[in-house]
Amino acid sequence: MLIIFLILGVLLGGASVVFILQNITPVTVSFFSWQIEGSLATILFLALASGILMSMLLLFPSFIRDEFRLSKLRRENKRLEDELAETKTFVVGEVPPFVSPRATEEPAQ
């Protein structure tokens, strides 16, 4: 599986290099009073990188919340496993035997 990701990464990297070499046309991007000049590939790369960064910032709080929830569930699981292990350590002789209600009734005469 790792080799597949490696091959896909190399192919994506090669396609990126071809894209950059074919899109060297200088462009100007205006945003309010700012103006940025650069190659088309650079501007597109910066736009893609900013989109990825914004997505990560939006997903970060839910990631942290899920990690806290997972940590809480692991602690509860550990507590329940310890409780189960403690319950299993009772010796059979220490536990009173089960007595059915019918066995304690007086026989009818």
Coordinates of C-alpha atoms in Angstrom, one line a residue:
M1 CA 0.0 0.0 0.0
L2 CA 2.9 2.3 0.8
I3 CA 4.3 1.8 -2.7
I4 CA 1.0 2.9 -4.2
F5 CA 1.1 6.2 -2.3
L6 CA 4.7 6.7 -3.3
I7 CA 3.9 6.2 -6.9
L8 CA 0.9 8.5 -6.7
G9 CA 3.1 11.1 -5.0
V10 CA 5.8 11.0 -7.7
L11 CA 3.1 11.2 -10.4
L12 CA 1.5 14.2 -8.7
G13 CA 4.8 15.9 -8.2
G14 CA 5.7 15.4 -11.9
A15 CA 2.4 16.8 -13.0
S16 CA 2.9 19.8 -10.7
V17 CA 6.4 20.5 -12.2
V18 CA 4.9 20.3 -15.8
F19 CA 2.1 22.6 -14.7
I20 CA 4.5 25.1 -13.3
L21 CA 6.8 25.1 -16.3
Q22 CA 3.8 25.6 -18.7
N23 CA 2.2 28.4 -16.7
I24 CA 5.0 31.0 -16.2
T25 CA 2.9 33.9 -17.6
P26 CA 3.1 36.8 -15.2
V27 CA -0.2 37.9 -13.7
T28 CA -1.3 40.6 -11.3
V29 CA -3.8 39.8 -8.5
S30 CA -5.6 42.7 -6.8
F31 CA -7.3 42.4 -3.4
F32 CA -8.6 45.7 -2.0
S33 CA -5.5 47.9 -2.1
W34 CA -3.0 45.1 -2.4
Q35 CA -1.5 43.9 -5.6
I36 CA 0.6 40.8 -6.0
E37 CA 2.5 40.0 -9.2
G38 CA 3.8 36.6 -10.0
S39 CA 3.6 33.7 -12.3
L40 CA 0.2 32.1 -12.8
A41 CA 1.4 28.8 -11.3
T42 CA 2.7 30.6 -8.1
I43 CA -0.6 32.5 -7.7
L44 CA -2.6 29.3 -8.1
F45 CA -0.3 27.5 -5.7
L46 CA -0.8 30.3 -3.1
A47 CA -4.6 30.1 -3.6
L48 CA -4.6 26.3 -3.1
A49 CA -2.3 26.6 0.0
S50 CA -4.5 29.2 1.6
G51 CA -7.6 27.1 0.9
I52 CA -6.0 24.1 2.6
L53 CA -4.9 26.2 5.5
M54 CA -8.5 27.6 6.0
S55 CA -9.9 24.1 5.8
M56 CA -7.5 22.9 8.5
L57 CA -8.3 25.8 10.7
L58 CA -12.0 25.0 10.4
L59 CA -11.5 21.3 11.1
F60 CA -9.1 21.8 14.0
P61 CA -11.7 22.4 16.8
S62 CA -13.7 19.3 15.9
F63 CA -10.4 17.3 15.8
I64 CA -9.6 18.5 19.3
R65 CA -13.1 17.8 20.6
D66 CA -12.9 14.3 19.2
E67 CA -9.6 13.7 20.8
F68 CA -11.0 14.8 24.2
R69 CA -14.0 12.5 23.7
L70 CA -11.7 9.6 22.8
S71 CA -9.5 10.2 25.8
K72 CA -12.6 10.2 28.1
L73 CA -13.9 6.9 26.5
R74 CA -10.5 5.3 27.0
R75 CA -10.4 6.2 30.7
E76 CA -13.9 4.9 31.1
N77 CA -13.0 1.7 29.3
K78 CA -10.0 1.2 31.5
R79 CA -12.1 1.8 34.6
L80 CA -14.7 -0.8 33.4
E81 CA -11.9 -3.3 32.6
D82 CA -10.4 -2.9 36.0
E83 CA -13.9 -3.3 37.6
L84 CA -14.5 -6.5 35.6
A85 CA -11.1 -7.9 36.5
E86 CA -11.8 -7.2 40.2
T87 CA -15.2 -8.9 39.9
K88 CA -13.6 -12.0 38.3
T89 CA -11.1 -12.4 41.2
F90 CA -13.8 -13.4 43.7
V91 CA -13.2 -17.0 44.8
V92 CA -16.2 -19.3 44.4
G93 CA -16.2 -20.2 48.1
E94 CA -16.5 -16.5 49.1
V95 CA -19.6 -16.0 47.0
P96 CA -22.8 -17.4 48.6
P97 CA -24.4 -20.1 46.5
F98 CA -27.5 -19.3 44.5
V99 CA -30.6 -20.6 46.4
S100 CA -33.8 -20.8 44.5
P101 CA -37.0 -19.4 46.2
R102 CA -38.7 -22.8 45.9
A103 CA -36.0 -24.6 47.9
T104 CA -36.7 -22.4 50.9
E105 CA -40.4 -23.1 51.0
E106 CA -41.8 -25.6 53.4
P107 CA -43.2 -28.7 51.7
A108 CA -46.9 -29.0 51.8
Q109 CA -48.4 -31.6 54.1

